[in-house]
């Protein structure tokens, strides 16, 4: 019997397809976040992929944290000329520029929404500055806040593609049904109306379908949206229209307050969750 079990294990070990099947939908813990980072709200990679940049949301410092790929805290870089009203995501573009989404809007009443571009290039920096501020308001929002059945103007997720930002809103409506909006804003200094280019829906309840972060792959043809329980893979969109987007829901088989996601490569994601009592506070890899 022991020989039979050993033979099965050897055959499985030599079969990559079997291993891929085994790890499908499995979050692999890479490291625990430093203890001081209890409320991470986004992840981004430096251009050389040696540094993981992260931030915390409302009530925390105006600081960008640099982590090594092994999870060591390498830097705490203060943003000199910006207030952390509610920083909800951090991303990079193809050139390695870093942006913070200062657009958390739990009560759907903010009128000072902005995306901040930083002069952040190295973990050796002690401070950084905002070098471009993209202010915006949402097309279609006329009340601050609107009635609670239309609370679709919070945001915790965005990507940059070909000189534009794409924002994916978080539904906080009474009678939650997974609906979210997609807005487009130019990556420029100024004050803009964010153009509505999509109204879509994710399946499930709040933990399944309330969007907390986003990332785009290297060929700009797939976007992943993070929720507490799933990753949702978007494809088939165009730069000006997301209404025909196909959405694939991939469950984690794991529920926690996941708040940050970034493509490590086109088949692997890095994901972070907040610390809650004895759970969370980790960075995971997940294979698509």
PDB file of C-alpha atoms in Angstrom:
ATOM      1  CA  UNK A   1       0.000   0.000   0.000  1.00  0.00           C
ATOM      2  CA  UNK A   2       2.816   2.394   0.891  1.00  0.00           C
ATOM      3  CA  UNK A   3       4.522   1.666  -2.442  1.00  0.00           C
ATOM      4  CA  UNK A   4       1.254   2.403  -4.289  1.00  0.00           C
ATOM      5  CA  UNK A   5       0.794   5.754  -2.516  1.00  0.00           C
ATOM      6  CA  UNK A   6       4.418   6.689  -3.217  1.00  0.00           C
ATOM      7  CA  UNK A   7       3.970   5.810  -6.897  1.00  0.00           C
ATOM      8  CA  UNK A   8       0.876   8.038  -7.143  1.00  0.00           C
ATOM      9  CA  UNK A   9       2.779  10.921  -5.523  1.00  0.00           C
ATOM     10  CA  UNK A  10       5.720  10.525  -7.922  1.00  0.00           C
ATOM     11  CA  UNK A  11       3.416  10.457 -10.958  1.00  0.00           C
ATOM     12  CA  UNK A  12       1.585  13.579  -9.694  1.00  0.00           C
ATOM     13  CA  UNK A  13       4.889  15.395  -9.060  1.00  0.00           C
ATOM     14  CA  UNK A  14       5.991  14.757 -12.638  1.00  0.00           C
ATOM     15  CA  UNK A  15       2.707  15.956 -14.114  1.00  0.00           C
ATOM     16  CA  UNK A  16       2.521  19.781 -14.330  1.00  0.00           C
ATOM     17  CA  UNK A  17      -1.142  19.646 -15.344  1.00  0.00           C
ATOM     18  CA  UNK A  18      -1.981  17.740 -12.190  1.00  0.00           C
ATOM     19  CA  UNK A  19      -0.146  20.293 -10.090  1.00  0.00           C
ATOM     20  CA  UNK A  20      -1.871  23.180 -11.879  1.00  0.00           C
ATOM     21  CA  UNK A  21      -5.216  21.558 -11.161  1.00  0.00           C
ATOM     22  CA  UNK A  22      -4.266  21.112  -7.507  1.00  0.00           C
ATOM     23  CA  UNK A  23      -3.369  24.800  -7.115  1.00  0.00           C
ATOM     24  CA  UNK A  24      -6.321  26.135  -9.084  1.00  0.00           C
ATOM     25  CA  UNK A  25      -8.358  28.668  -7.076  1.00  0.00           C
ATOM     26  CA  UNK A  26      -5.879  28.446  -4.217  1.00  0.00           C
ATOM     27  CA  UNK A  27      -4.386  31.504  -2.568  1.00  0.00           C
ATOM     28  CA  UNK A  28      -0.731  30.878  -1.704  1.00  0.00           C
ATOM     29  CA  UNK A  29       0.583  32.912   1.237  1.00  0.00           C
ATOM     30  CA  UNK A  30       3.800  34.700   0.255  1.00  0.00           C
ATOM     31  CA  UNK A  31       4.347  36.640   3.484  1.00  0.00           C
ATOM     32  CA  UNK A  32       2.664  38.441   6.352  1.00  0.00           C
ATOM     33  CA  UNK A  33       2.568  42.215   6.137  1.00  0.00           C
ATOM     34  CA  UNK A  34       4.539  44.262   8.692  1.00  0.00           C
ATOM     35  CA  UNK A  35       2.509  44.688  11.876  1.00  0.00           C
ATOM     36  CA  UNK A  36       2.078  48.436  11.393  1.00  0.00           C
ATOM     37  CA  UNK A  37       0.244  47.891   8.086  1.00  0.00           C
ATOM     38  CA  UNK A  38      -3.197  46.906   9.315  1.00  0.00           C
ATOM     39  CA  UNK A  39      -5.332  48.651   6.669  1.00  0.00           C
ATOM     40  CA  UNK A  40      -3.628  48.272   3.308  1.00  0.00           C
ATOM     41  CA  UNK A  41      -5.810  49.590   0.492  1.00  0.00           C
ATOM     42  CA  UNK A  42      -3.839  48.840  -2.657  1.00  0.00           C
ATOM     43  CA  UNK A  43      -0.730  47.306  -4.233  1.00  0.00           C
ATOM     44  CA  UNK A  44       1.544  48.431  -7.065  1.00  0.00           C
ATOM     45  CA  UNK A  45       4.864  47.186  -8.398  1.00  0.00           C
ATOM     46  CA  UNK A  46       7.908  49.272  -9.262  1.00  0.00           C
ATOM     47  CA  UNK A  47       9.006  49.109 -12.898  1.00  0.00           C
ATOM     48  CA  UNK A  48      11.811  46.648 -12.055  1.00  0.00           C
ATOM     49  CA  UNK A  49       9.308  44.631  -9.950  1.00  0.00           C
ATOM     50  CA  UNK A  50      11.694  44.616  -6.996  1.00  0.00           C
ATOM     51  CA  UNK A  51       9.484  46.824  -4.824  1.00  0.00           C
ATOM     52  CA  UNK A  52       5.866  46.436  -3.786  1.00  0.00           C
ATOM     53  CA  UNK A  53       4.310  49.837  -3.069  1.00  0.00           C
ATOM     54  CA  UNK A  54       1.344  50.006  -0.730  1.00  0.00           C
ATOM     55  CA  UNK A  55      -0.780  52.586   1.094  1.00  0.00           C
ATOM     56  CA  UNK A  56      -3.426  52.685   3.799  1.00  0.00           C
ATOM     57  CA  UNK A  57      -6.817  54.344   3.599  1.00  0.00           C
ATOM     58  CA  UNK A  58      -8.748  57.002   5.570  1.00  0.00           C
ATOM     59  CA  UNK A  59      -7.432  57.788   9.040  1.00  0.00           C
ATOM     60  CA  UNK A  60      -3.877  56.728   8.282  1.00  0.00           C
ATOM     61  CA  UNK A  61      -0.670  58.570   7.388  1.00  0.00           C
ATOM     62  CA  UNK A  62       0.155  60.383   4.125  1.00  0.00           C
ATOM     63  CA  UNK A  63       2.769  57.726   3.458  1.00  0.00           C
ATOM     64  CA  UNK A  64       3.668  55.267   0.713  1.00  0.00           C
ATOM     65  CA  UNK A  65       5.319  52.106   2.025  1.00  0.00           C
ATOM     66  CA  UNK A  66       7.919  50.166   0.048  1.00  0.00           C
ATOM     67  CA  UNK A  67       8.194  46.431   0.651  1.00  0.00           C
ATOM     68  CA  UNK A  68      10.715  43.969  -0.696  1.00  0.00           C
ATOM     69  CA  UNK A  69       9.385  40.984  -2.621  1.00  0.00           C
ATOM     70  CA  UNK A  70       9.962  38.991   0.573  1.00  0.00           C
ATOM     71  CA  UNK A  71       7.794  41.386   2.593  1.00  0.00           C
ATOM     72  CA  UNK A  72      10.461  43.388   4.410  1.00  0.00           C
ATOM     73  CA  UNK A  73       9.536  47.022   5.060  1.00  0.00           C
ATOM     74  CA  UNK A  74      12.218  48.984   3.186  1.00  0.00           C
ATOM     75  CA  UNK A  75      10.842  52.516   3.251  1.00  0.00           C
ATOM     76  CA  UNK A  76       8.159  54.824   4.595  1.00  0.00           C
ATOM     77  CA  UNK A  77       7.959  57.727   2.166  1.00  0.00           C
ATOM     78  CA  UNK A  78       5.911  60.724   3.247  1.00  0.00           C
ATOM     79  CA  UNK A  79       3.857  62.510   0.587  1.00  0.00           C
ATOM     80  CA  UNK A  80       4.662  66.146   1.361  1.00  0.00           C
ATOM     81  CA  UNK A  81       1.835  67.974  -0.380  1.00  0.00           C
ATOM     82  CA  UNK A  82      -1.199  65.702  -0.099  1.00  0.00           C
ATOM     83  CA  UNK A  83      -3.710  64.735   2.571  1.00  0.00           C
ATOM     84  CA  UNK A  84      -4.925  61.161   2.925  1.00  0.00           C
ATOM     85  CA  UNK A  85      -8.628  61.990   2.766  1.00  0.00           C
ATOM     86  CA  UNK A  86      -9.299  58.412   1.714  1.00  0.00           C
ATOM     87  CA  UNK A  87      -6.580  56.774  -0.376  1.00  0.00           C
ATOM     88  CA  UNK A  88      -8.174  53.633  -1.788  1.00  0.00           C
ATOM     89  CA  UNK A  89      -5.859  52.273  -4.495  1.00  0.00           C
ATOM     90  CA  UNK A  90      -2.328  52.657  -5.838  1.00  0.00           C
ATOM     91  CA  UNK A  91      -1.243  51.751  -9.377  1.00  0.00           C
ATOM     92  CA  UNK A  92       1.587  52.188 -11.870  1.00  0.00           C
ATOM     93  CA  UNK A  93       1.505  52.862 -15.614  1.00  0.00           C
ATOM     94  CA  UNK A  94       3.678  51.348 -18.341  1.00  0.00           C
ATOM     95  CA  UNK A  95       6.426  53.911 -17.676  1.00  0.00           C
ATOM     96  CA  UNK A  96       6.550  53.088 -13.987  1.00  0.00           C
ATOM     97  CA  UNK A  97       4.806  56.256 -12.795  1.00  0.00           C
ATOM     98  CA  UNK A  98       2.920  55.800  -9.524  1.00  0.00           C
ATOM     99  CA  UNK A  99      -0.612  57.092  -8.894  1.00  0.00           C
ATOM    100  CA  UNK A 100      -2.808  57.158  -5.787  1.00  0.00           C
ATOM    101  CA  UNK A 101      -6.593  57.167  -5.997  1.00  0.00           C
ATOM    102  CA  UNK A 102      -7.804  59.708  -3.426  1.00  0.00           C
ATOM    103  CA  UNK A 103     -11.413  58.869  -4.203  1.00  0.00           C
ATOM    104  CA  UNK A 104     -12.809  56.837  -1.310  1.00  0.00           C
ATOM    105  CA  UNK A 105     -16.389  58.053  -0.997  1.00  0.00           C
ATOM    106  CA  UNK A 106     -18.302  55.805   1.397  1.00  0.00           C
ATOM    107  CA  UNK A 107     -21.174  58.265   1.804  1.00  0.00           C
ATOM    108  CA  UNK A 108     -21.266  59.295  -1.863  1.00  0.00           C
ATOM    109  CA  UNK A 109     -20.986  62.965  -0.876  1.00  0.00           C
ATOM    110  CA  UNK A 110     -17.389  63.960  -1.696  1.00  0.00           C
ATOM    111  CA  UNK A 111     -16.727  66.711  -4.223  1.00  0.00           C
ATOM    112  CA  UNK A 112     -12.926  66.713  -3.923  1.00  0.00           C
ATOM    113  CA  UNK A 113     -12.133  63.451  -5.727  1.00  0.00           C
ATOM    114  CA  UNK A 114      -8.668  63.208  -7.261  1.00  0.00           C
ATOM    115  CA  UNK A 115      -5.951  60.976  -8.661  1.00  0.00           C
ATOM    116  CA  UNK A 116      -2.427  61.908  -7.548  1.00  0.00           C
ATOM    117  CA  UNK A 117       0.728  61.282  -9.596  1.00  0.00           C
ATOM    118  CA  UNK A 118       3.888  61.031  -7.486  1.00  0.00           C
ATOM    119  CA  UNK A 119       7.569  61.613  -8.170  1.00  0.00           C
ATOM    120  CA  UNK A 120       8.245  58.223  -6.587  1.00  0.00           C
ATOM    121  CA  UNK A 121      11.068  56.183  -8.098  1.00  0.00           C
ATOM    122  CA  UNK A 122      13.133  54.647  -5.297  1.00  0.00           C
ATOM    123  CA  UNK A 123      12.869  53.198  -1.824  1.00  0.00           C
ATOM    124  CA  UNK A 124      15.830  55.437  -0.932  1.00  0.00           C
ATOM    125  CA  UNK A 125      13.553  58.485  -0.983  1.00  0.00           C
ATOM    126  CA  UNK A 126      12.538  59.978   2.350  1.00  0.00           C
ATOM    127  CA  UNK A 127       9.729  62.074   0.877  1.00  0.00           C
ATOM    128  CA  UNK A 128       7.807  62.356  -2.375  1.00  0.00           C
ATOM    129  CA  UNK A 129       5.586  65.007  -3.921  1.00  0.00           C
ATOM    130  CA  UNK A 130       2.440  65.084  -6.007  1.00  0.00           C
ATOM    131  CA  UNK A 131       3.478  66.303  -9.469  1.00  0.00           C
ATOM    132  CA  UNK A 132       0.063  66.023 -11.146  1.00  0.00           C
ATOM    133  CA  UNK A 133      -3.450  66.225  -9.717  1.00  0.00           C
ATOM    134  CA  UNK A 134      -6.334  64.928 -11.795  1.00  0.00           C
ATOM    135  CA  UNK A 135      -9.521  66.212 -10.191  1.00  0.00           C
ATOM    136  CA  UNK A 136     -12.856  64.825 -11.352  1.00  0.00           C
ATOM    137  CA  UNK A 137     -16.590  64.541 -10.776  1.00  0.00           C
ATOM    138  CA  UNK A 138     -18.822  61.722 -11.952  1.00  0.00           C
ATOM    139  CA  UNK A 139     -21.025  62.161 -15.003  1.00  0.00           C
ATOM    140  CA  UNK A 140     -24.590  61.601 -13.849  1.00  0.00           C
ATOM    141  CA  UNK A 141     -24.160  62.456 -10.170  1.00  0.00           C
ATOM    142  CA  UNK A 142     -26.156  65.577  -9.343  1.00  0.00           C
ATOM    143  CA  UNK A 143     -26.818  65.036  -5.620  1.00  0.00           C
ATOM    144  CA  UNK A 144     -24.256  64.704  -2.832  1.00  0.00           C
ATOM    145  CA  UNK A 145     -25.301  62.239  -1.631  1.00  0.00           C
ATOM    146  CA  UNK A 146     -27.993  60.795  -3.911  1.00  0.00           C
ATOM    147  CA  UNK A 147     -30.787  58.675  -2.473  1.00  0.00           C
ATOM    148  CA  UNK A 148     -29.441  55.502  -0.881  1.00  0.00           C
ATOM    149  CA  UNK A 149     -30.771  53.245  -3.643  1.00  0.00           C
ATOM    150  CA  UNK A 150     -28.320  55.026  -6.000  1.00  0.00           C
ATOM    151  CA  UNK A 151     -25.122  54.983  -3.965  1.00  0.00           C
ATOM    152  CA  UNK A 152     -22.888  53.960  -6.896  1.00  0.00           C
ATOM    153  CA  UNK A 153     -20.221  56.679  -6.570  1.00  0.00           C
ATOM    154  CA  UNK A 154     -17.739  55.240  -4.109  1.00  0.00           C
ATOM    155  CA  UNK A 155     -14.530  53.964  -5.707  1.00  0.00           C
ATOM    156  CA  UNK A 156     -11.659  51.766  -4.562  1.00  0.00           C
ATOM    157  CA  UNK A 157     -10.358  50.503  -7.903  1.00  0.00           C
ATOM    158  CA  UNK A 158      -8.755  51.952 -11.020  1.00  0.00           C
ATOM    159  CA  UNK A 159      -6.251  51.241 -13.800  1.00  0.00           C
ATOM    160  CA  UNK A 160      -4.312  53.324 -16.323  1.00  0.00           C
ATOM    161  CA  UNK A 161      -4.490  52.488 -20.029  1.00  0.00           C
ATOM    162  CA  UNK A 162      -3.167  54.482 -22.993  1.00  0.00           C
ATOM    163  CA  UNK A 163      -3.251  57.870 -21.312  1.00  0.00           C
ATOM    164  CA  UNK A 164      -6.545  57.458 -19.469  1.00  0.00           C
ATOM    165  CA  UNK A 165      -7.689  56.277 -16.068  1.00  0.00           C
ATOM    166  CA  UNK A 166     -10.544  53.774 -15.775  1.00  0.00           C
ATOM    167  CA  UNK A 167     -12.472  53.758 -12.498  1.00  0.00           C
ATOM    168  CA  UNK A 168     -14.663  50.884 -11.261  1.00  0.00           C
ATOM    169  CA  UNK A 169     -17.101  51.967  -8.593  1.00  0.00           C
ATOM    170  CA  UNK A 170     -18.068  50.197  -5.387  1.00  0.00           C
ATOM    171  CA  UNK A 171     -21.778  49.691  -4.871  1.00  0.00           C
ATOM    172  CA  UNK A 172     -22.988  50.881  -1.469  1.00  0.00           C
ATOM    173  CA  UNK A 173     -26.647  51.121  -2.416  1.00  0.00           C
ATOM    174  CA  UNK A 174     -29.546  50.040  -0.265  1.00  0.00           C
ATOM    175  CA  UNK A 175     -30.724  46.836  -1.929  1.00  0.00           C
ATOM    176  CA  UNK A 176     -27.233  45.852  -3.136  1.00  0.00           C
ATOM    177  CA  UNK A 177     -27.384  43.925  -6.429  1.00  0.00           C
ATOM    178  CA  UNK A 178     -23.778  43.900  -7.661  1.00  0.00           C
ATOM    179  CA  UNK A 179     -24.183  46.794 -10.107  1.00  0.00           C
ATOM    180  CA  UNK A 180     -21.096  48.929 -10.702  1.00  0.00           C
ATOM    181  CA  UNK A 181     -20.166  51.791 -13.015  1.00  0.00           C
ATOM    182  CA  UNK A 182     -17.091  52.300 -15.198  1.00  0.00           C
ATOM    183  CA  UNK A 183     -15.772  55.819 -15.743  1.00  0.00           C
ATOM    184  CA  UNK A 184     -13.002  57.197 -17.956  1.00  0.00           C
ATOM    185  CA  UNK A 185     -10.825  60.186 -16.982  1.00  0.00           C
ATOM    186  CA  UNK A 186      -7.825  61.573 -18.909  1.00  0.00           C
ATOM    187  CA  UNK A 187      -4.419  61.141 -17.284  1.00  0.00           C
ATOM    188  CA  UNK A 188      -3.738  64.877 -17.173  1.00  0.00           C
ATOM    189  CA  UNK A 189      -3.494  67.809 -14.808  1.00  0.00           C
ATOM    190  CA  UNK A 190      -6.871  69.503 -14.506  1.00  0.00           C
ATOM    191  CA  UNK A 191     -10.486  69.182 -13.428  1.00  0.00           C
ATOM    192  CA  UNK A 192     -12.632  66.811 -15.502  1.00  0.00           C
ATOM    193  CA  UNK A 193     -16.033  65.196 -15.725  1.00  0.00           C
ATOM    194  CA  UNK A 194     -15.467  61.443 -15.544  1.00  0.00           C
ATOM    195  CA  UNK A 195     -17.243  59.965 -18.569  1.00  0.00           C
ATOM    196  CA  UNK A 196     -19.590  57.026 -17.899  1.00  0.00           C
ATOM    197  CA  UNK A 197     -18.620  54.243 -20.332  1.00  0.00           C
ATOM    198  CA  UNK A 198     -20.143  51.183 -18.701  1.00  0.00           C
ATOM    199  CA  UNK A 199     -22.797  49.879 -16.335  1.00  0.00           C
ATOM    200  CA  UNK A 200     -22.241  46.260 -15.380  1.00  0.00           C
ATOM    201  CA  UNK A 201     -23.141  43.761 -12.686  1.00  0.00           C
ATOM    202  CA  UNK A 202     -21.268  41.146 -10.652  1.00  0.00           C
ATOM    203  CA  UNK A 203     -23.019  38.071  -9.274  1.00  0.00           C
ATOM    204  CA  UNK A 204     -23.582  37.498  -5.582  1.00  0.00           C
ATOM    205  CA  UNK A 205     -23.823  39.407  -2.348  1.00  0.00           C
ATOM    206  CA  UNK A 206     -21.630  42.170  -0.963  1.00  0.00           C
ATOM    207  CA  UNK A 207     -18.550  40.024  -0.229  1.00  0.00           C
ATOM    208  CA  UNK A 208     -18.823  38.505  -3.716  1.00  0.00           C
ATOM    209  CA  UNK A 209     -19.386  41.695  -5.679  1.00  0.00           C
ATOM    210  CA  UNK A 210     -18.241  44.869  -3.874  1.00  0.00           C
ATOM    211  CA  UNK A 211     -15.090  45.958  -5.757  1.00  0.00           C
ATOM    212  CA  UNK A 212     -12.006  46.847  -3.696  1.00  0.00           C
ATOM    213  CA  UNK A 213      -9.100  47.040  -6.192  1.00  0.00           C
ATOM    214  CA  UNK A 214      -8.196  46.536  -9.859  1.00  0.00           C
ATOM    215  CA  UNK A 215      -5.235  45.785 -12.115  1.00  0.00           C
ATOM    216  CA  UNK A 216      -4.606  45.490 -15.868  1.00  0.00           C
ATOM    217  CA  UNK A 217      -2.332  43.028 -17.659  1.00  0.00           C
ATOM    218  CA  UNK A 218       0.635  43.891 -19.883  1.00  0.00           C
ATOM    219  CA  UNK A 219      -1.318  43.631 -23.150  1.00  0.00           C
ATOM    220  CA  UNK A 220      -4.247  45.757 -21.915  1.00  0.00           C
ATOM    221  CA  UNK A 221      -6.825  43.111 -22.813  1.00  0.00           C
ATOM    222  CA  UNK A 222      -7.673  41.825 -19.333  1.00  0.00           C
ATOM    223  CA  UNK A 223      -8.600  43.698 -16.181  1.00  0.00           C
ATOM    224  CA  UNK A 224      -9.062  41.990 -12.825  1.00  0.00           C
ATOM    225  CA  UNK A 225     -11.468  43.315 -10.216  1.00  0.00           C
ATOM    226  CA  UNK A 226     -10.990  42.204  -6.611  1.00  0.00           C
ATOM    227  CA  UNK A 227     -13.696  41.453  -4.064  1.00  0.00           C
ATOM    228  CA  UNK A 228     -13.494  39.775  -0.663  1.00  0.00           C
ATOM    229  CA  UNK A 229     -14.311  36.325  -2.041  1.00  0.00           C
ATOM    230  CA  UNK A 230     -13.505  36.412  -5.767  1.00  0.00           C
ATOM    231  CA  UNK A 231     -11.470  37.811  -8.605  1.00  0.00           C
ATOM    232  CA  UNK A 232     -13.480  38.893 -11.649  1.00  0.00           C
ATOM    233  CA  UNK A 233     -11.643  38.861 -14.987  1.00  0.00           C
ATOM    234  CA  UNK A 234     -12.878  41.406 -17.552  1.00  0.00           C
ATOM    235  CA  UNK A 235     -12.231  40.990 -21.280  1.00  0.00           C
ATOM    236  CA  UNK A 236     -13.760  42.142 -24.550  1.00  0.00           C
ATOM    237  CA  UNK A 237     -13.912  45.821 -23.556  1.00  0.00           C
ATOM    238  CA  UNK A 238     -12.895  48.763 -25.753  1.00  0.00           C
ATOM    239  CA  UNK A 239     -11.281  52.020 -24.587  1.00  0.00           C
ATOM    240  CA  UNK A 240     -14.602  53.885 -24.844  1.00  0.00           C
ATOM    241  CA  UNK A 241     -17.160  51.179 -24.095  1.00  0.00           C
ATOM    242  CA  UNK A 242     -17.302  48.581 -21.341  1.00  0.00           C
ATOM    243  CA  UNK A 243     -20.964  47.646 -21.767  1.00  0.00           C
ATOM    244  CA  UNK A 244     -20.165  44.518 -23.804  1.00  0.00           C
ATOM    245  CA  UNK A 245     -17.447  43.338 -21.419  1.00  0.00           C
ATOM    246  CA  UNK A 246     -17.319  39.624 -20.650  1.00  0.00           C
ATOM    247  CA  UNK A 247     -16.833  38.824 -16.955  1.00  0.00           C
ATOM    248  CA  UNK A 248     -15.391  35.582 -15.589  1.00  0.00           C
ATOM    249  CA  UNK A 249     -15.842  35.050 -11.861  1.00  0.00           C
ATOM    250  CA  UNK A 250     -13.112  32.994 -10.175  1.00  0.00           C
ATOM    251  CA  UNK A 251     -13.682  32.154  -6.490  1.00  0.00           C
ATOM    252  CA  UNK A 252     -10.845  32.119  -3.960  1.00  0.00           C
ATOM    253  CA  UNK A 253     -12.639  29.682  -1.666  1.00  0.00           C
ATOM    254  CA  UNK A 254     -11.519  32.129   1.004  1.00  0.00           C
ATOM    255  CA  UNK A 255     -13.224  35.172   2.512  1.00  0.00           C
ATOM    256  CA  UNK A 256     -11.299  38.103   3.987  1.00  0.00           C
ATOM    257  CA  UNK A 257     -11.117  41.861   3.556  1.00  0.00           C
ATOM    258  CA  UNK A 258      -9.007  41.798   0.411  1.00  0.00           C
ATOM    259  CA  UNK A 259      -8.066  45.334  -0.616  1.00  0.00           C
ATOM    260  CA  UNK A 260      -5.129  45.222  -3.038  1.00  0.00           C
ATOM    261  CA  UNK A 261      -4.394  43.418  -6.314  1.00  0.00           C
ATOM    262  CA  UNK A 262      -1.710  43.696  -8.986  1.00  0.00           C
ATOM    263  CA  UNK A 263      -0.551  41.544 -11.908  1.00  0.00           C
ATOM    264  CA  UNK A 264       2.852  40.021 -11.119  1.00  0.00           C
ATOM    265  CA  UNK A 265       2.803  38.620 -14.649  1.00  0.00           C
ATOM    266  CA  UNK A 266      -0.035  37.887 -17.049  1.00  0.00           C
ATOM    267  CA  UNK A 267      -0.893  34.644 -15.249  1.00  0.00           C
ATOM    268  CA  UNK A 268      -0.148  35.477 -11.619  1.00  0.00           C
ATOM    269  CA  UNK A 269      -1.656  38.004  -9.223  1.00  0.00           C
ATOM    270  CA  UNK A 270      -0.427  39.469  -5.952  1.00  0.00           C
ATOM    271  CA  UNK A 271      -3.264  40.088  -3.491  1.00  0.00           C
ATOM    272  CA  UNK A 272      -3.281  41.701  -0.048  1.00  0.00           C
ATOM    273  CA  UNK A 273      -5.881  41.688   2.708  1.00  0.00           C
ATOM    274  CA  UNK A 274      -6.383  43.762   5.827  1.00  0.00           C
ATOM    275  CA  UNK A 275      -5.583  42.463   9.284  1.00  0.00           C
ATOM    276  CA  UNK A 276      -8.706  41.425  11.207  1.00  0.00           C
ATOM    277  CA  UNK A 277      -8.015  40.036  14.678  1.00  0.00           C
ATOM    278  CA  UNK A 278      -5.990  36.870  14.019  1.00  0.00           C
ATOM    279  CA  UNK A 279      -6.814  36.660  10.317  1.00  0.00           C
ATOM    280  CA  UNK A 280      -5.574  38.476   7.223  1.00  0.00           C
ATOM    281  CA  UNK A 281      -2.686  40.910   7.032  1.00  0.00           C
ATOM    282  CA  UNK A 282      -1.026  38.821   4.319  1.00  0.00           C
ATOM    283  CA  UNK A 283       0.136  39.000   0.714  1.00  0.00           C
ATOM    284  CA  UNK A 284      -0.820  36.057  -1.482  1.00  0.00           C
ATOM    285  CA  UNK A 285      -0.149  34.842  -4.991  1.00  0.00           C
ATOM    286  CA  UNK A 286      -3.010  33.523  -7.106  1.00  0.00           C
ATOM    287  CA  UNK A 287      -2.716  31.834 -10.496  1.00  0.00           C
ATOM    288  CA  UNK A 288      -5.273  32.590 -13.188  1.00  0.00           C
TER     289      UNK A 288
END
